[in-house]
Short mmCIF file of C-alpha atoms and ligand atoms in Angstrom, two decimals:
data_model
loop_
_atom_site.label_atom_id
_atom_site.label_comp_id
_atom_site.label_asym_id
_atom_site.label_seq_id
_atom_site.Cartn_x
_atom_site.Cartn_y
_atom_site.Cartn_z
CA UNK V 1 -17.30 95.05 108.64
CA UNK V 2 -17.86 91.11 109.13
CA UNK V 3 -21.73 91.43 109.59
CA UNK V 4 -23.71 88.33 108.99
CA UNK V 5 -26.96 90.01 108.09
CA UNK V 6 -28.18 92.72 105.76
CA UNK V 7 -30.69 95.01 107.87
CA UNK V 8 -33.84 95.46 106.77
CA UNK V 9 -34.08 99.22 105.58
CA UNK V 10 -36.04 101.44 107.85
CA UNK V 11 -39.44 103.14 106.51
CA UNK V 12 -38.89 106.36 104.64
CA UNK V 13 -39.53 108.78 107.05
CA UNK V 14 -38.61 112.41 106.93
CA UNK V 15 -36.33 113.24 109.46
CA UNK V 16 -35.28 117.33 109.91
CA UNK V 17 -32.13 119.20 109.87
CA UNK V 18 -30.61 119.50 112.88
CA UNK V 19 -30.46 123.30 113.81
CA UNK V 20 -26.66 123.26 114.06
CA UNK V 21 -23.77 121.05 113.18
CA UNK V 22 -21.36 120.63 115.49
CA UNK V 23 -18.05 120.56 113.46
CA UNK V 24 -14.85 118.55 114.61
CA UNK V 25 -11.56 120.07 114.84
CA UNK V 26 -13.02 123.67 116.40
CA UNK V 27 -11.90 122.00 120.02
CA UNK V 28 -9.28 124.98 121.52
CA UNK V 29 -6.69 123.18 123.98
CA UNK V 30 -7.92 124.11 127.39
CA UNK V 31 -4.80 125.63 129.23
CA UNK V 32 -5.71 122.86 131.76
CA UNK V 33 -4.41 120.45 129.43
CA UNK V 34 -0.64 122.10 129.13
CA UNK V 35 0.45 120.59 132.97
CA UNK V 36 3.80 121.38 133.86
CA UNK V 37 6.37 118.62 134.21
CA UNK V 38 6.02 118.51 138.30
CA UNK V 39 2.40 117.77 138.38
CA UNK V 40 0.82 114.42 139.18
CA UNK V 41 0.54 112.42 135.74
CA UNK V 42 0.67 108.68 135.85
CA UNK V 43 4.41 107.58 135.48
CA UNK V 44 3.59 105.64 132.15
CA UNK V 45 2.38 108.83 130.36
CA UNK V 46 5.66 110.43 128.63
CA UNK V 47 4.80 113.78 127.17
CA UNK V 48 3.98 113.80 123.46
CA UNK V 49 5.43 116.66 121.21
CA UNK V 50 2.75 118.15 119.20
CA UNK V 51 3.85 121.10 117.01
CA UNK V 52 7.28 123.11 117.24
CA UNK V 53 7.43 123.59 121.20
CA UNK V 54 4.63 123.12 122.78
CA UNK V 55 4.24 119.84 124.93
CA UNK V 56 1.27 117.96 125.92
CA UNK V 57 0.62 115.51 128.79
CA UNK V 58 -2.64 114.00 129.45
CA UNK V 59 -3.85 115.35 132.40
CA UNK V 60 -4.30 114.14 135.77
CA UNK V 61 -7.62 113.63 136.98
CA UNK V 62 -8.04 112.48 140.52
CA UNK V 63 -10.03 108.85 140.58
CA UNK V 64 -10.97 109.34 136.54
CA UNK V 65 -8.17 107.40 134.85
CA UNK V 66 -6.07 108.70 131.98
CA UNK V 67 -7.85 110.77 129.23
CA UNK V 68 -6.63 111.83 126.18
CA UNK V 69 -5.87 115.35 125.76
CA UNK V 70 -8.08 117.52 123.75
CA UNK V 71 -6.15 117.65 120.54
CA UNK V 72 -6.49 119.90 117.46
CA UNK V 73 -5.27 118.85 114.66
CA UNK V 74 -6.56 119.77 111.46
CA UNK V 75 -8.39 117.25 109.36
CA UNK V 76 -8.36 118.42 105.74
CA UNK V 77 -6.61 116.18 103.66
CA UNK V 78 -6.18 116.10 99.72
CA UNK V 79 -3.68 113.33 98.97
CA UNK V 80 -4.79 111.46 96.02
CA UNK V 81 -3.99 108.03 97.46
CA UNK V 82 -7.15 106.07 97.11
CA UNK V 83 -6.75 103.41 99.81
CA UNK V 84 -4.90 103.59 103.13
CA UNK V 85 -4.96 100.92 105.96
CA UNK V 86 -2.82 102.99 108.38
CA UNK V 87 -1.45 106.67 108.77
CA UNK V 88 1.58 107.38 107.90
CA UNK V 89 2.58 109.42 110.75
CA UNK V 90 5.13 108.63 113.30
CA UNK V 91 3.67 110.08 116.19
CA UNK V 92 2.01 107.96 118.28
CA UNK V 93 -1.40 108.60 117.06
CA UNK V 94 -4.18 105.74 116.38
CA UNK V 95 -7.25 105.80 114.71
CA UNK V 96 -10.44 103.96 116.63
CA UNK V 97 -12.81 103.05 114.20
CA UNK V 98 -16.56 101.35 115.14
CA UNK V 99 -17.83 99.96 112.12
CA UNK V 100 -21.96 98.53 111.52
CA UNK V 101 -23.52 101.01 113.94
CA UNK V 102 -25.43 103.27 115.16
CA UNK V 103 -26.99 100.60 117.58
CA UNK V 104 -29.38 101.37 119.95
CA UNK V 105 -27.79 100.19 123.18
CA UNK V 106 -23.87 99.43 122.25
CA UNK V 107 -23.35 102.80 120.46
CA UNK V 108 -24.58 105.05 123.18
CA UNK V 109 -22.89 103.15 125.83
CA UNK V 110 -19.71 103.38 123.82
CA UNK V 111 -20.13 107.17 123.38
CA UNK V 112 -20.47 107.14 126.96
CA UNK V 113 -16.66 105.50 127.48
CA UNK V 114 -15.23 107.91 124.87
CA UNK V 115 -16.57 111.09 126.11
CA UNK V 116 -14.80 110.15 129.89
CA UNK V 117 -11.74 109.73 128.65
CA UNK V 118 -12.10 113.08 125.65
CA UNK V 119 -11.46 110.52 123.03
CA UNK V 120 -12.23 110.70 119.39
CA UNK V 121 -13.37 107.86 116.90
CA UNK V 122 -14.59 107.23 113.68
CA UNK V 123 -17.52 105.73 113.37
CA UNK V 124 -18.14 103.68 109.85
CA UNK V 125 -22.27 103.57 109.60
CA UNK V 126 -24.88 101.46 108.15
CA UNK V 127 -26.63 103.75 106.04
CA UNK V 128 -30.12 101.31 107.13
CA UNK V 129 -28.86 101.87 110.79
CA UNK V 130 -28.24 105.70 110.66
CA UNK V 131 -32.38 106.09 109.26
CA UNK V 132 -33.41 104.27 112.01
CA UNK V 133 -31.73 106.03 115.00
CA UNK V 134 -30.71 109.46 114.03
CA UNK V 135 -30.52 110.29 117.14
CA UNK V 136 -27.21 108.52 118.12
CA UNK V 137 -25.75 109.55 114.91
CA UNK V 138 -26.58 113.31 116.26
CA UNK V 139 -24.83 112.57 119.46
CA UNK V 140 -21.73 110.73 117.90
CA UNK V 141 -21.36 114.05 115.54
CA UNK V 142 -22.12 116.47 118.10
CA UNK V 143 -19.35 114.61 120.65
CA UNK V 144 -16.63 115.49 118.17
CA UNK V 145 -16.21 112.25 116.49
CA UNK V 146 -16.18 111.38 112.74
CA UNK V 147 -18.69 109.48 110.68
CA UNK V 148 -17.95 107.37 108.07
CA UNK V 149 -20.14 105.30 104.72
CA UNK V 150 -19.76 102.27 105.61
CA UNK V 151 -22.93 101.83 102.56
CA UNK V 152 -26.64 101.22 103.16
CA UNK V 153 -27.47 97.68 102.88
CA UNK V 154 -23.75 96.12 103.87
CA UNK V 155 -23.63 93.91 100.98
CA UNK V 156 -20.41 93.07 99.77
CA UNK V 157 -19.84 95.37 97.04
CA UNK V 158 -17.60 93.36 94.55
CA UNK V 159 -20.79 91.61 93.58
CA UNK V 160 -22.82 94.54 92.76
CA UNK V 161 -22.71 96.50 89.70
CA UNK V 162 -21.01 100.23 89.33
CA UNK V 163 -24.31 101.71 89.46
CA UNK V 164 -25.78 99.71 92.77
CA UNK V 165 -22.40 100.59 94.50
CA UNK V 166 -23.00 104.01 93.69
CA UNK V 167 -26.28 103.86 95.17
CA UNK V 168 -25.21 102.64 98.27
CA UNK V 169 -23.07 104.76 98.52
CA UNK V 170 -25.32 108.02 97.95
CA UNK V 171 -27.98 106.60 100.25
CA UNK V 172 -25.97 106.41 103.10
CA UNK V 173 -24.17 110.02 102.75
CA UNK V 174 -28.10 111.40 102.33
CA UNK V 175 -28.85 109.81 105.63
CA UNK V 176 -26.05 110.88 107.48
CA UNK V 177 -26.79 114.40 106.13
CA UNK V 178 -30.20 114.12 106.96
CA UNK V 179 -29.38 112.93 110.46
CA UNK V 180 -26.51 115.00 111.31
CA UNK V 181 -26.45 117.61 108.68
CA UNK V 182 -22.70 116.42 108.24
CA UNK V 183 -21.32 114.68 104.96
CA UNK V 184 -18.81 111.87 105.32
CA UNK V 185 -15.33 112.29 103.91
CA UNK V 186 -14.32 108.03 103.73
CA UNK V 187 -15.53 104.88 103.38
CA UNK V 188 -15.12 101.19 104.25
CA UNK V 189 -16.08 98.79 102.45
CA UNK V 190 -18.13 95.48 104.21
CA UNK V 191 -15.69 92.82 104.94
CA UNK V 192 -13.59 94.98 103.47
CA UNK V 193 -14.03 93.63 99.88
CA UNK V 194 -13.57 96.15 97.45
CA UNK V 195 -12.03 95.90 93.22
CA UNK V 196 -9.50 98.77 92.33
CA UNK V 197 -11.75 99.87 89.69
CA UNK V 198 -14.60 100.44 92.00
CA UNK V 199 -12.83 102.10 94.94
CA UNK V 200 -11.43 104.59 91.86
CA UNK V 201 -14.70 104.73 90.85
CA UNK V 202 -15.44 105.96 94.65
CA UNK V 203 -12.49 108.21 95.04
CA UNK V 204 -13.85 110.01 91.74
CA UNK V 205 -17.68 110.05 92.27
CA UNK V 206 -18.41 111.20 96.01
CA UNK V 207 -14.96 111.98 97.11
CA UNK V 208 -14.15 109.60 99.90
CA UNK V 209 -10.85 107.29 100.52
CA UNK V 210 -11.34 103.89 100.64
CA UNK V 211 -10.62 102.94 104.28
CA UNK V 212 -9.59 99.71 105.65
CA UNK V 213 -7.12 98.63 109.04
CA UNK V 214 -3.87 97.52 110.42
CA UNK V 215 -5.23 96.47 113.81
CA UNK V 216 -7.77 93.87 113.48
CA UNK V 217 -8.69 92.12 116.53
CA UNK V 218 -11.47 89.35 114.79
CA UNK V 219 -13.69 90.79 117.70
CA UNK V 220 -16.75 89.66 115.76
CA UNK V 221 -16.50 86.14 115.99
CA UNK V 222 -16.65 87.51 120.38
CA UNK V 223 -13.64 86.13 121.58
CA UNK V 224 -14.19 87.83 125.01
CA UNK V 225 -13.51 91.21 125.94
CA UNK V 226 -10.03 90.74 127.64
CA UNK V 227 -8.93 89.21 124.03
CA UNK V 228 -9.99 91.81 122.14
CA UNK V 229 -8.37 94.07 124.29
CA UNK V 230 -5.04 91.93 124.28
CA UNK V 231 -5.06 91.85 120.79
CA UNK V 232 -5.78 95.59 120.19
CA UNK V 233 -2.39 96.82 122.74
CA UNK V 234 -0.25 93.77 121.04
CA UNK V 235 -0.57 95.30 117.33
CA UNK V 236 -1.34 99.21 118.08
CA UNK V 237 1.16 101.02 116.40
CA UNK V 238 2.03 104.50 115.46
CA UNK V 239 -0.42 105.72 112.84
CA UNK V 240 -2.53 102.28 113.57
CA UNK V 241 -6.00 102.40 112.47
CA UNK V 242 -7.74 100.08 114.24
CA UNK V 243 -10.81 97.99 113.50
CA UNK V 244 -13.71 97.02 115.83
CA UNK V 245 -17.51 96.75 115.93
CA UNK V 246 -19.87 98.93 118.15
CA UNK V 247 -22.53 96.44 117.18
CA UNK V 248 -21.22 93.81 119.26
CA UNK V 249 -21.89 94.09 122.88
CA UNK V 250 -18.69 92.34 123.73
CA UNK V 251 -16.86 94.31 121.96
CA UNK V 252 -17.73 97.83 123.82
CA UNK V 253 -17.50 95.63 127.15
CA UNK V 254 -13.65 95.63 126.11
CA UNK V 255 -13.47 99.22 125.34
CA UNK V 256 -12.77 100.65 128.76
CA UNK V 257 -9.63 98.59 129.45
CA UNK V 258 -8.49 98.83 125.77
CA UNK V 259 -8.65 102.79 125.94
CA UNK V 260 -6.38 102.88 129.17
CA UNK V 261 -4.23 100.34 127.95
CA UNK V 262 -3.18 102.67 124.68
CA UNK V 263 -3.62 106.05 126.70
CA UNK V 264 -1.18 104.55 129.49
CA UNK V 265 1.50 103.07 126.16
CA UNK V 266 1.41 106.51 125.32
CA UNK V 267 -0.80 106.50 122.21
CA UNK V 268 -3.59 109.60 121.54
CA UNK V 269 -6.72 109.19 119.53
CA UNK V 270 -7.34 110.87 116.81
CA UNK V 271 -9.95 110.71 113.70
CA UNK V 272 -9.42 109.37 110.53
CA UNK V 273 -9.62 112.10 108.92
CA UNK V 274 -7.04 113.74 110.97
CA UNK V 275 -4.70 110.53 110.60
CA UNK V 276 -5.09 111.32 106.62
CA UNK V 277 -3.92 114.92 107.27
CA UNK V 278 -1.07 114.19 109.06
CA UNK V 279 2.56 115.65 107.33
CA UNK V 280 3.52 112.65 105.49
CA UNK V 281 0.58 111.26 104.67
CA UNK V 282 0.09 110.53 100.81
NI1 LIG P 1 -19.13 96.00 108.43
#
């Protein structure tokens, strides 16, 4: 969100189709998953009712930490509210969301956190970013996560006319398609600056809800790693969507402790898209 600079746009090369798409939300619960009551799960885990009867823990793995269970929810949503900045669900469900990526190093080694512990994020994208390393938008798509237009050149839209904002907007969804072959359903506006008329303008146009947070931990002014993470358990709430930065390397170096903190309060991690789908939601 809070970047300083504008990226310089990548050269125009064509990049191909990836032969399949993985899609999100096709992830079956693995009967390993459904652990009865007696088995060894971490006293701070308190089973979490998902649907009419069925009961979830996250499992117990031996030396591996807490993981989130592999959750399928559905993420089609159609409410016509045009802005959210939380979920409206009570369950404890939170939204991680990485915005100014893909980076070369950060995002990968991110990815790399997420996938030990089965947890989902949404990943807001530079449009610039996501021509320049296609590959790690592949591999955040094909992991199970979401991506989200976060535009192409991160300027702060309220300045720019309907016509630019429309522009960056359609730039960045044709290079997420072209990376990942998968369209994004939201947005986010940079520093999360956005008029009413535009993000209507948005809703109408490509589609997408104008995204913002109720967890903001600042961790792009790099407060340190064990502040970020502080800050992150102190304001997690149900239905939190929380904001952070995979482009800051401090800010993954707090992921780790951050993820175990919420797994062990008893939080799962869903997508956006699945926080928007959620009964309740608007
Ligand atoms: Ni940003």
């Amino acid at each position: 969100m809070k970047r300083r600079k504008i990226l310089k746009l990548s050269s125009g090369a064509i990049i191909a189709l990836p032969a399949c798409s993985a899609k999100k939300d096709q992830l079956t619960p693995s009967v390993a998953n459904a652990i009865p009551a007696s088995s060894n799960v971490a006293a701070s885990t308190q089973p979490v009712k998902v649907g009419a009867n069925t009961q979830y823990r996250p499992p117990a793995y031996v030396n591996q930490g807490l993981r989130n269970p592999n959750m399928n929810l559905p993420s089609q949503f159609s409410g016509k509210t045009v802005s959210h900045s939380r979920g409206l669900s009570t369950n404890p469900y939170v939204a991680m969301t990485f915005d100014d990526g893909p980076h070369p190093q950060n995002t990968p080694r991110l990815l790399d956190m997420l996938r030990a512990r089965n947890i989902k994020a949404t990943f807001y994208v530079i449009g610039g970013n996501v021509d320049r390393y296609p590959h790690i938008v592949r591999r955040i798509v094909a992991e199970g996560h979401e991506i989200g237009n976060h535009t192409y050149t991160h300027r702060k839209l309220t300045s720019l006319g309907d016509s630019e904002v429309s522009k960056e907007m359609r730039r960045t969804e044709d290079a997420i398609v072209r990376a990942a072959g998968v369209k994004p359903r939201t947005m986010r506006p940079p520093y999360g600056a956005l008029l009413t008329r535009q993000r209507n303008n948005i809703f109408s146009n490509f589609n997408y809800p104008t995204i913002l947070w109720s967890v903001d931990p600042n961790d792009w002014k790099r407060p340190g790693a064990s502040v970020v993470t502080s800050r992150i358990l102190k304001g997690a709430h149900n239905g939190a969507i929380i904001l952070a930065h995979d482009l800051h390397a401090p800010t993954v170096d707090a992921m780790p402790k951050t993820f175990d903190g919420l797994l062990s309060r008893g939080f799962q991690f869903i997508t956006v898209s699945q926080l928007l789908a959620q009964k309740g939601q608007a």
